[in-house]
C-alpha cells in the first residue's frame, strides 16, 4: 500500500533553515509528481510546491518562492523541502502528497501524516 | 491570489442531503475541469473524495458527488451519515501565479 512518511519538523527561530523529508513506498516513486501542502494551526490547506516525476520542473506558491526549494532523490524514493529564511507565518503542519496517475492537474490521491514546523523566537 | 470561497459551516440531519459550494474565478474553477475535494477529520491527513469536478476515486461512497456551474463548484453528500462529519476543502488548478488554490474549508456537522 502507498505510504508517505514525513520527517524533519521541529522548532526553529525566524530567519533560520530547516529541511523536511518524505519517504515514499508502495508505488513507483520515479513515475509520480509530488507536492508539499501545508496547514497552519486551526487554518485551511495551502499548496506549497510541486516537482515533476523527473525533478526537471518545479513550481512554488508565491508565499514561499525564493525561500523554499523542492527536490527529490528517485534512487532513495525520497522527496525534500529545503526551507530558508523561515518566518513566523511558515508555522504549519507540512504534508507531502502524490499526484494521482492519469489525472489532470491538482489531484492529490495520497497524503502523508504530516510534520509540524514551528517558527518562533 | 486569494483562496477559493467556501461557507464556513454546513449542517444536516442523518439521511439528509447537503451541498458545499466553492467559488472561484475564470482563472481557476471556471476555466478548467480540475476541481477536487478533500475530507479531513480532526488530527488526520486529508483524503481525496472527488477529482476532475465529478469523478470518485475507488472506495469513496457514491453518496459523494461533485458538479460545477460557471465559476462555482459543489460537493453534495446524499444520505448524510455520522462519519461524514469533517472539514471539506475544494481545490482547483489555476493559471495564475501559483499552481493550485484551496478553499478555506467547510465544517460539515451532522446534527
PDB file of C-alpha atoms in Angstrom:
ATOM      1  CA  UNK A   1       0.000   0.000   0.000  1.00  0.00           C
ATOM      2  CA  UNK A   2       1.069   3.578  -0.596  1.00  0.00           C
ATOM      3  CA  UNK A   3       2.900   5.152   2.310  1.00  0.00           C
ATOM      4  CA  UNK A   4       4.304   8.645   2.644  1.00  0.00           C
ATOM      5  CA  UNK A   5       6.235   9.402   5.817  1.00  0.00           C
ATOM      6  CA  UNK A   6       7.381  12.952   6.539  1.00  0.00           C
ATOM      7  CA  UNK A   7      10.144  13.890   8.940  1.00  0.00           C
ATOM      8  CA  UNK A   8      12.372  16.815   9.825  1.00  0.00           C
ATOM      9  CA  UNK A   9       9.896  19.140  11.507  1.00  0.00           C
ATOM     10  CA  UNK A  10      10.633  20.952  14.725  1.00  0.00           C
ATOM     11  CA  UNK A  11      11.035  24.329  16.391  1.00  0.00           C
ATOM     12  CA  UNK A  12      13.260  26.851  14.620  1.00  0.00           C
ATOM     13  CA  UNK A  13      13.963  30.542  15.069  1.00  0.00           C
ATOM     14  CA  UNK A  14      12.873  33.113  12.481  1.00  0.00           C
ATOM     15  CA  UNK A  15      15.440  33.507   9.713  1.00  0.00           C
ATOM     16  CA  UNK A  16      16.863  30.012  10.160  1.00  0.00           C
ATOM     17  CA  UNK A  17      16.607  26.980   7.867  1.00  0.00           C
ATOM     18  CA  UNK A  18      15.076  23.531   8.020  1.00  0.00           C
ATOM     19  CA  UNK A  19      14.889  20.556   5.651  1.00  0.00           C
ATOM     20  CA  UNK A  20      11.881  18.265   5.500  1.00  0.00           C
ATOM     21  CA  UNK A  21      11.939  14.765   4.041  1.00  0.00           C
ATOM     22  CA  UNK A  22       9.176  12.484   2.778  1.00  0.00           C
ATOM     23  CA  UNK A  23       9.987   8.805   2.309  1.00  0.00           C
ATOM     24  CA  UNK A  24       7.701   7.063  -0.178  1.00  0.00           C
ATOM     25  CA  UNK A  25       6.807   3.397  -0.627  1.00  0.00           C
ATOM     26  CA  UNK A  26       4.143   1.231  -2.236  1.00  0.00           C
ATOM     27  CA  UNK A  27       4.233   2.874  -5.662  1.00  0.00           C
ATOM     28  CA  UNK A  28       6.730   3.732  -8.392  1.00  0.00           C
ATOM     29  CA  UNK A  29       8.060   6.975  -6.940  1.00  0.00           C
ATOM     30  CA  UNK A  30      10.067   7.903 -10.041  1.00  0.00           C
ATOM     31  CA  UNK A  31       6.853   7.976 -12.117  1.00  0.00           C
ATOM     32  CA  UNK A  32       4.940  10.387  -9.881  1.00  0.00           C
ATOM     33  CA  UNK A  33       4.812  14.146  -9.485  1.00  0.00           C
ATOM     34  CA  UNK A  34       4.990  15.122  -5.821  1.00  0.00           C
ATOM     35  CA  UNK A  35       3.740  18.068  -3.785  1.00  0.00           C
ATOM     36  CA  UNK A  36       4.097  19.775  -0.430  1.00  0.00           C
ATOM     37  CA  UNK A  37       0.927  21.191   1.117  1.00  0.00           C
ATOM     38  CA  UNK A  38       0.824  22.951   4.487  1.00  0.00           C
ATOM     39  CA  UNK A  39      -1.779  23.760   7.109  1.00  0.00           C
ATOM     40  CA  UNK A  40      -1.272  26.438   9.735  1.00  0.00           C
ATOM     41  CA  UNK A  41      -2.723  25.586  13.180  1.00  0.00           C
ATOM     42  CA  UNK A  42      -6.502  25.797  13.033  1.00  0.00           C
ATOM     43  CA  UNK A  43      -6.423  27.031   9.438  1.00  0.00           C
ATOM     44  CA  UNK A  44      -7.036  25.675   5.951  1.00  0.00           C
ATOM     45  CA  UNK A  45      -4.810  23.931   3.445  1.00  0.00           C
ATOM     46  CA  UNK A  46      -2.272  25.808   1.328  1.00  0.00           C
ATOM     47  CA  UNK A  47      -0.466  24.310  -1.649  1.00  0.00           C
ATOM     48  CA  UNK A  48       3.289  24.978  -1.357  1.00  0.00           C
ATOM     49  CA  UNK A  49       5.290  23.314  -4.127  1.00  0.00           C
ATOM     50  CA  UNK A  50       5.301  20.739  -6.931  1.00  0.00           C
ATOM     51  CA  UNK A  51       8.120  18.753  -8.509  1.00  0.00           C
ATOM     52  CA  UNK A  52       7.721  16.703 -11.666  1.00  0.00           C
ATOM     53  CA  UNK A  53       8.425  12.976 -11.711  1.00  0.00           C
ATOM     54  CA  UNK A  54      11.972  13.503 -13.025  1.00  0.00           C
ATOM     55  CA  UNK A  55      12.783  16.607 -10.990  1.00  0.00           C
ATOM     56  CA  UNK A  56      13.144  18.825 -14.053  1.00  0.00           C
ATOM     57  CA  UNK A  57      10.132  21.057 -13.368  1.00  0.00           C
ATOM     58  CA  UNK A  58       9.375  22.818 -10.104  1.00  0.00           C
ATOM     59  CA  UNK A  59       6.607  25.214  -9.135  1.00  0.00           C
ATOM     60  CA  UNK A  60       6.079  27.252  -5.957  1.00  0.00           C
ATOM     61  CA  UNK A  61       3.420  29.253  -4.179  1.00  0.00           C
ATOM     62  CA  UNK A  62       4.119  32.983  -4.199  1.00  0.00           C
ATOM     63  CA  UNK A  63       4.382  32.926  -0.396  1.00  0.00           C
ATOM     64  CA  UNK A  64       7.475  30.684  -0.472  1.00  0.00           C
ATOM     65  CA  UNK A  65       9.052  31.491  -3.836  1.00  0.00           C
ATOM     66  CA  UNK A  66      12.744  32.295  -3.460  1.00  0.00           C
ATOM     67  CA  UNK A  67      12.901  30.864   0.080  1.00  0.00           C
ATOM     68  CA  UNK A  68      11.854  27.207  -0.295  1.00  0.00           C
ATOM     69  CA  UNK A  69      13.314  24.595  -2.650  1.00  0.00           C
ATOM     70  CA  UNK A  70      11.654  21.303  -3.531  1.00  0.00           C
ATOM     71  CA  UNK A  71      13.809  18.407  -4.679  1.00  0.00           C
ATOM     72  CA  UNK A  72      13.766  14.630  -4.925  1.00  0.00           C
ATOM     73  CA  UNK A  73      16.100  11.644  -4.984  1.00  0.00           C
ATOM     74  CA  UNK A  74      14.452   8.908  -7.027  1.00  0.00           C
ATOM     75  CA  UNK A  75      17.174   6.428  -6.037  1.00  0.00           C
ATOM     76  CA  UNK A  76      16.092   6.855  -2.411  1.00  0.00           C
ATOM     77  CA  UNK A  77      12.328   7.264  -3.028  1.00  0.00           C
ATOM     78  CA  UNK A  78      12.528  10.495  -1.065  1.00  0.00           C
ATOM     79  CA  UNK A  79      11.085  13.990  -1.504  1.00  0.00           C
ATOM     80  CA  UNK A  80      12.614  17.039   0.187  1.00  0.00           C
ATOM     81  CA  UNK A  81      11.681  20.591   1.065  1.00  0.00           C
ATOM     82  CA  UNK A  82      14.538  22.938   1.920  1.00  0.00           C
ATOM     83  CA  UNK A  83      13.132  25.919   3.824  1.00  0.00           C
ATOM     84  CA  UNK A  84      15.300  29.019   4.235  1.00  0.00           C
ATOM     85  CA  UNK A  85      14.657  32.436   5.790  1.00  0.00           C
ATOM     86  CA  UNK A  86      11.809  30.984   7.792  1.00  0.00           C
ATOM     87  CA  UNK A  87       9.089  33.311   9.052  1.00  0.00           C
ATOM     88  CA  UNK A  88       6.598  33.004  11.894  1.00  0.00           C
ATOM     89  CA  UNK A  89       3.855  32.654   9.273  1.00  0.00           C
ATOM     90  CA  UNK A  90       5.506  29.477   7.932  1.00  0.00           C
ATOM     91  CA  UNK A  91       4.413  27.686  11.105  1.00  0.00           C
ATOM     92  CA  UNK A  92       2.275  24.768   9.938  1.00  0.00           C
ATOM     93  CA  UNK A  93       1.897  21.044   9.518  1.00  0.00           C
ATOM     94  CA  UNK A  94       3.618  20.168   6.254  1.00  0.00           C
ATOM     95  CA  UNK A  95       2.180  17.282   4.237  1.00  0.00           C
ATOM     96  CA  UNK A  96       3.712  15.573   1.253  1.00  0.00           C
ATOM     97  CA  UNK A  97       1.217  14.312  -1.312  1.00  0.00           C
ATOM     98  CA  UNK A  98       1.440  12.456  -4.600  1.00  0.00           C
ATOM     99  CA  UNK A  99      -0.169  13.100  -7.963  1.00  0.00           C
ATOM    100  CA  UNK A 100      -2.965  10.738  -8.951  1.00  0.00           C
ATOM    101  CA  UNK A 101      -1.823   8.781 -12.018  1.00  0.00           C
ATOM    102  CA  UNK A 102      -3.525   9.616 -15.301  1.00  0.00           C
ATOM    103  CA  UNK A 103      -5.418  12.501 -13.743  1.00  0.00           C
ATOM    104  CA  UNK A 104      -5.334  16.141 -14.624  1.00  0.00           C
ATOM    105  CA  UNK A 105      -3.828  18.866 -12.568  1.00  0.00           C
ATOM    106  CA  UNK A 106      -4.017  19.335  -8.787  1.00  0.00           C
ATOM    107  CA  UNK A 107      -5.219  15.867  -7.806  1.00  0.00           C
ATOM    108  CA  UNK A 108      -3.520  14.616  -4.644  1.00  0.00           C
ATOM    109  CA  UNK A 109      -4.502  10.995  -4.095  1.00  0.00           C
ATOM    110  CA  UNK A 110      -2.324  10.033  -1.131  1.00  0.00           C
ATOM    111  CA  UNK A 111      -1.037  12.160   1.732  1.00  0.00           C
ATOM    112  CA  UNK A 112       1.477  11.620   4.500  1.00  0.00           C
ATOM    113  CA  UNK A 113       0.633  12.139   8.162  1.00  0.00           C
ATOM    114  CA  UNK A 114       2.384  15.498   8.225  1.00  0.00           C
ATOM    115  CA  UNK A 115       5.274  17.018  10.155  1.00  0.00           C
ATOM    116  CA  UNK A 116       4.916  20.141  12.312  1.00  0.00           C
ATOM    117  CA  UNK A 117       7.196  23.109  11.749  1.00  0.00           C
ATOM    118  CA  UNK A 118       7.084  25.833  14.391  1.00  0.00           C
ATOM    119  CA  UNK A 119       8.905  29.098  13.720  1.00  0.00           C
ATOM    120  CA  UNK A 120       9.303  31.022  16.930  1.00  0.00           C
ATOM    121  CA  UNK A 121      11.887  33.032  18.787  1.00  0.00           C
TER     122      UNK A 121
ATOM    123  CA  UNK B   1      -4.045  35.041  -5.318  1.00  0.00           C
ATOM    124  CA  UNK B   2      -6.927  34.601  -2.910  1.00  0.00           C
ATOM    125  CA  UNK B   3      -8.173  31.267  -1.732  1.00  0.00           C
ATOM    126  CA  UNK B   4     -11.367  29.853  -3.185  1.00  0.00           C
ATOM    127  CA  UNK B   5     -14.507  30.786  -1.233  1.00  0.00           C
ATOM    128  CA  UNK B   6     -16.363  28.167   0.779  1.00  0.00           C
ATOM    129  CA  UNK B   7     -19.022  28.574   3.501  1.00  0.00           C
ATOM    130  CA  UNK B   8     -17.558  28.166   6.962  1.00  0.00           C
ATOM    131  CA  UNK B   9     -20.107  25.587   8.001  1.00  0.00           C
ATOM    132  CA  UNK B  10     -22.945  23.440   6.702  1.00  0.00           C
ATOM    133  CA  UNK B  11     -25.102  21.099   8.746  1.00  0.00           C
ATOM    134  CA  UNK B  12     -27.732  18.462   8.182  1.00  0.00           C
ATOM    135  CA  UNK B  13     -29.527  15.606   9.867  1.00  0.00           C
ATOM    136  CA  UNK B  14     -28.696  11.948   9.211  1.00  0.00           C
ATOM    137  CA  UNK B  15     -30.154  10.833   5.904  1.00  0.00           C
ATOM    138  CA  UNK B  16     -30.477  14.346   4.526  1.00  0.00           C
ATOM    139  CA  UNK B  17     -28.531  15.825   1.617  1.00  0.00           C
ATOM    140  CA  UNK B  18     -26.220  18.796   1.929  1.00  0.00           C
ATOM    141  CA  UNK B  19     -24.247  20.817  -0.597  1.00  0.00           C
ATOM    142  CA  UNK B  20     -20.950  22.628  -0.069  1.00  0.00           C
ATOM    143  CA  UNK B  21     -20.127  25.363  -2.559  1.00  0.00           C
ATOM    144  CA  UNK B  22     -16.718  26.533  -3.773  1.00  0.00           C
ATOM    145  CA  UNK B  23     -16.488  29.823  -5.658  1.00  0.00           C
ATOM    146  CA  UNK B  24     -13.554  30.954  -7.724  1.00  0.00           C
ATOM    147  CA  UNK B  25     -12.905  32.750 -10.976  1.00  0.00           C
ATOM    148  CA  UNK B  26     -12.396  32.111 -14.657  1.00  0.00           C
ATOM    149  CA  UNK B  27      -8.689  31.613 -13.928  1.00  0.00           C
ATOM    150  CA  UNK B  28      -9.329  28.593 -11.766  1.00  0.00           C
ATOM    151  CA  UNK B  29     -12.684  26.891 -11.082  1.00  0.00           C
ATOM    152  CA  UNK B  30     -14.431  28.341 -14.110  1.00  0.00           C
ATOM    153  CA  UNK B  31     -11.593  27.859 -16.534  1.00  0.00           C
ATOM    154  CA  UNK B  32     -10.711  24.215 -16.000  1.00  0.00           C
ATOM    155  CA  UNK B  33     -12.336  20.937 -15.043  1.00  0.00           C
ATOM    156  CA  UNK B  34      -9.629  20.397 -12.437  1.00  0.00           C
ATOM    157  CA  UNK B  35     -11.582  20.791  -9.224  1.00  0.00           C
ATOM    158  CA  UNK B  36     -11.026  18.260  -6.453  1.00  0.00           C
ATOM    159  CA  UNK B  37     -12.499  17.824  -2.976  1.00  0.00           C
ATOM    160  CA  UNK B  38     -10.813  16.580   0.213  1.00  0.00           C
ATOM    161  CA  UNK B  39     -12.242  15.339   3.503  1.00  0.00           C
ATOM    162  CA  UNK B  40     -10.268  15.907   6.691  1.00  0.00           C
ATOM    163  CA  UNK B  41     -11.144  14.517  10.091  1.00  0.00           C
ATOM    164  CA  UNK B  42      -9.563  16.205  13.146  1.00  0.00           C
ATOM    165  CA  UNK B  43      -5.883  15.398  13.501  1.00  0.00           C
ATOM    166  CA  UNK B  44      -5.828  13.376  10.294  1.00  0.00           C
ATOM    167  CA  UNK B  45      -4.440  13.887   6.809  1.00  0.00           C
ATOM    168  CA  UNK B  46      -6.802  14.985   4.043  1.00  0.00           C
ATOM    169  CA  UNK B  47      -8.436  12.299   1.885  1.00  0.00           C
ATOM    170  CA  UNK B  48      -9.315  12.684  -1.804  1.00  0.00           C
ATOM    171  CA  UNK B  49     -13.096  12.408  -2.316  1.00  0.00           C
ATOM    172  CA  UNK B  50     -13.732  13.872  -5.786  1.00  0.00           C
ATOM    173  CA  UNK B  51     -11.389  14.783  -8.648  1.00  0.00           C
ATOM    174  CA  UNK B  52     -11.852  16.497 -12.024  1.00  0.00           C
ATOM    175  CA  UNK B  53     -15.140  18.027 -10.826  1.00  0.00           C
ATOM    176  CA  UNK B  54     -17.215  14.860 -10.582  1.00  0.00           C
ATOM    177  CA  UNK B  55     -15.070  11.718 -10.543  1.00  0.00           C
ATOM    178  CA  UNK B  56     -14.935   9.493  -7.463  1.00  0.00           C
ATOM    179  CA  UNK B  57     -11.806   7.507  -6.602  1.00  0.00           C
ATOM    180  CA  UNK B  58     -12.227   3.835  -5.871  1.00  0.00           C
ATOM    181  CA  UNK B  59     -13.513   3.291  -2.339  1.00  0.00           C
ATOM    182  CA  UNK B  60     -15.345   6.612  -1.953  1.00  0.00           C
ATOM    183  CA  UNK B  61     -19.080   6.025  -1.366  1.00  0.00           C
ATOM    184  CA  UNK B  62     -21.398   7.092  -4.178  1.00  0.00           C
ATOM    185  CA  UNK B  63     -23.183   9.309  -1.634  1.00  0.00           C
ATOM    186  CA  UNK B  64     -20.495  11.843  -2.524  1.00  0.00           C
ATOM    187  CA  UNK B  65     -20.898  13.683  -5.825  1.00  0.00           C
ATOM    188  CA  UNK B  66     -19.437  16.770  -7.449  1.00  0.00           C
ATOM    189  CA  UNK B  67     -20.549  19.272 -10.048  1.00  0.00           C
ATOM    190  CA  UNK B  68     -19.675  22.683 -11.463  1.00  0.00           C
ATOM    191  CA  UNK B  69     -21.527  25.619 -12.940  1.00  0.00           C
ATOM    192  CA  UNK B  70     -19.587  28.627 -14.147  1.00  0.00           C
ATOM    193  CA  UNK B  71     -17.091  29.711 -11.511  1.00  0.00           C
ATOM    194  CA  UNK B  72     -18.689  27.679  -8.713  1.00  0.00           C
ATOM    195  CA  UNK B  73     -18.125  24.011  -7.906  1.00  0.00           C
ATOM    196  CA  UNK B  74     -20.243  21.991  -5.498  1.00  0.00           C
ATOM    197  CA  UNK B  75     -19.881  18.883  -3.373  1.00  0.00           C
ATOM    198  CA  UNK B  76     -23.103  17.088  -2.471  1.00  0.00           C
ATOM    199  CA  UNK B  77     -23.376  14.470   0.242  1.00  0.00           C
ATOM    200  CA  UNK B  78     -26.580  12.459  -0.026  1.00  0.00           C
ATOM    201  CA  UNK B  79     -27.863  10.279   2.797  1.00  0.00           C
ATOM    202  CA  UNK B  80     -25.695  12.072   5.342  1.00  0.00           C
ATOM    203  CA  UNK B  81     -24.049   9.780   7.907  1.00  0.00           C
ATOM    204  CA  UNK B  82     -22.372  10.465  11.226  1.00  0.00           C
ATOM    205  CA  UNK B  83     -18.942   9.592   9.850  1.00  0.00           C
ATOM    206  CA  UNK B  84     -19.303  12.328   7.223  1.00  0.00           C
ATOM    207  CA  UNK B  85     -18.798  14.947   9.930  1.00  0.00           C
ATOM    208  CA  UNK B  86     -15.469  16.528   8.979  1.00  0.00           C
ATOM    209  CA  UNK B  87     -13.865  19.501   7.265  1.00  0.00           C
ATOM    210  CA  UNK B  88     -14.113  19.604   3.483  1.00  0.00           C
ATOM    211  CA  UNK B  89     -11.768  21.510   1.179  1.00  0.00           C
ATOM    212  CA  UNK B  90     -12.099  22.232  -2.504  1.00  0.00           C
ATOM    213  CA  UNK B  91      -9.027  22.686  -4.676  1.00  0.00           C
ATOM    214  CA  UNK B  92      -8.568  23.933  -8.216  1.00  0.00           C
ATOM    215  CA  UNK B  93      -5.752  24.169 -10.693  1.00  0.00           C
ATOM    216  CA  UNK B  94      -5.100  27.817 -11.556  1.00  0.00           C
ATOM    217  CA  UNK B  95      -3.482  29.634 -14.438  1.00  0.00           C
ATOM    218  CA  UNK B  96      -2.424  32.384 -12.062  1.00  0.00           C
ATOM    219  CA  UNK B  97       0.980  32.797 -10.464  1.00  0.00           C
ATOM    220  CA  UNK B  98       0.562  29.659  -8.383  1.00  0.00           C
ATOM    221  CA  UNK B  99      -0.348  26.104  -9.379  1.00  0.00           C
ATOM    222  CA  UNK B 100      -3.270  25.230  -7.149  1.00  0.00           C
ATOM    223  CA  UNK B 101      -5.677  27.044  -4.861  1.00  0.00           C
ATOM    224  CA  UNK B 102      -7.571  25.575  -1.929  1.00  0.00           C
ATOM    225  CA  UNK B 103     -10.796  26.837  -0.446  1.00  0.00           C
ATOM    226  CA  UNK B 104     -10.885  27.986   3.144  1.00  0.00           C
ATOM    227  CA  UNK B 105     -12.651  24.812   4.216  1.00  0.00           C
ATOM    228  CA  UNK B 106     -16.197  23.960   5.316  1.00  0.00           C
ATOM    229  CA  UNK B 107     -17.047  22.230   8.564  1.00  0.00           C
ATOM    230  CA  UNK B 108     -19.838  19.744   7.954  1.00  0.00           C
ATOM    231  CA  UNK B 109     -21.837  18.915  11.074  1.00  0.00           C
ATOM    232  CA  UNK B 110     -24.258  16.003  11.342  1.00  0.00           C
ATOM    233  CA  UNK B 111     -26.989  17.061  13.739  1.00  0.00           C
TER     234      UNK B 111
END
